Tab-separated table of C-alpha atoms in Angstrom:
chain	number	residue	atom	x	y	z
A	1	TYR	CA	105.847	104.220	85.328
A	2	GLY	CA	104.036	102.937	88.386
A	3	GLY	CA	103.714	105.965	90.601
A	4	MET	CA	102.178	104.959	93.878
A	5	ILE	CA	100.137	101.947	92.810
A	6	ASN	CA	100.928	98.684	94.588
A	7	GLU	CA	100.601	95.175	93.280
A	8	PRO	CA	97.718	93.044	94.499
A	9	SER	CA	98.454	90.721	97.400
A	10	ALA	CA	98.715	86.974	96.840
A	11	ASN	CA	95.318	85.444	95.954
A	12	GLU	CA	93.964	88.849	94.846
A	13	THR	CA	93.433	90.278	91.357
A	14	ALA	CA	94.537	93.762	90.314
A	15	ASN	CA	91.712	96.244	89.699
A	16	THR	CA	93.532	98.326	87.053
A	17	PHE	CA	95.702	97.677	84.030
A	18	LEU	CA	98.350	99.823	82.403
A	19	ALA	CA	97.994	101.268	78.927
A	20	ILE	CA	100.341	103.609	77.097
A	21	GLU	CA	98.833	106.444	75.085
A	22	GLU	CA	100.312	109.070	72.854
A	23	TYR	CA	99.472	112.646	73.770
A	24	GLU	CA	100.927	115.699	72.041
A	25	GLY	CA	103.755	113.605	70.609
A	26	LEU	CA	104.715	112.032	73.949
A	27	HIS	CA	103.885	108.678	75.480
A	28	ARG	CA	102.348	108.493	78.929
A	29	ALA	CA	101.195	105.766	81.249
A	30	VAL	CA	97.483	105.541	81.921
A	31	TYR	CA	95.935	103.228	84.490
A	32	ILE	CA	92.459	102.073	83.511
A	33	ALA	CA	90.007	100.630	86.026
A	34	ALA	CA	89.038	97.097	85.073
A	35	GLU	CA	86.131	97.172	87.528
A	36	THR	CA	84.244	99.639	89.676
A	37	ILE	CA	86.554	100.620	92.531
A	38	ALA	CA	84.774	101.589	95.725
A	39	ALA	CA	85.813	104.685	97.655
A	40	GLY	CA	88.580	103.781	100.073
A	41	LYS	CA	89.609	100.595	98.236
A	42	GLU	CA	93.275	100.413	97.258
A	43	ILE	CA	94.075	100.786	93.565
A	44	THR	CA	96.326	97.931	92.435
A	45	ALA	CA	98.109	96.911	89.234
A	46	PHE	CA	100.154	93.841	88.324
A	47	TYR	CA	103.708	94.914	87.429
A	48	GLY	CA	104.280	92.076	84.963
A	49	CYS	CA	106.014	88.716	84.969
A	50	ASP	CA	109.464	90.214	84.342
A	51	TYR	CA	109.353	92.444	87.437
A	52	GLU	CA	111.798	91.121	90.052
A	53	ARG	CA	110.131	90.801	93.440
A	54	ASN	CA	110.799	89.074	96.754
A	55	TYR	CA	107.132	88.434	97.535
A	56	VAL	CA	104.192	86.607	95.998
A	57	ALA	CA	102.000	88.960	94.007
A	58	GLY	CA	98.412	88.484	92.951
A	59	THR	CA	97.287	88.306	89.343
A	60	ALA	CA	96.738	90.840	86.569
A	61	ALA	CA	93.365	92.479	86.045
A	62	LYS	CA	91.086	91.006	83.432
A	63	VAL	CA	90.973	93.531	80.588
A	64	PRO	CA	87.309	94.373	79.882
A	65	HIS	CA	85.928	93.450	76.445
A	66	TRP	CA	85.094	97.112	75.754
A	67	PHE	CA	88.785	98.067	75.837
A	68	GLY	CA	89.306	96.448	72.453
A	69	LEU	CA	92.368	94.233	72.928
């Protein structure tokens, strides 16, 4: 998964979160905006606590109440 979406920088919060959906018998990654993202603003997603990194990442997006988790 992941594509070309970077993690948020330290002290920033991601503006999308990852969901997995089933479509025609297959599973696919879907990034869902957790907030309105202005034109030109970078789309970011937190890769998870188990992702090995050599930098300090920001935090995960807050999943909106309407998503139903």
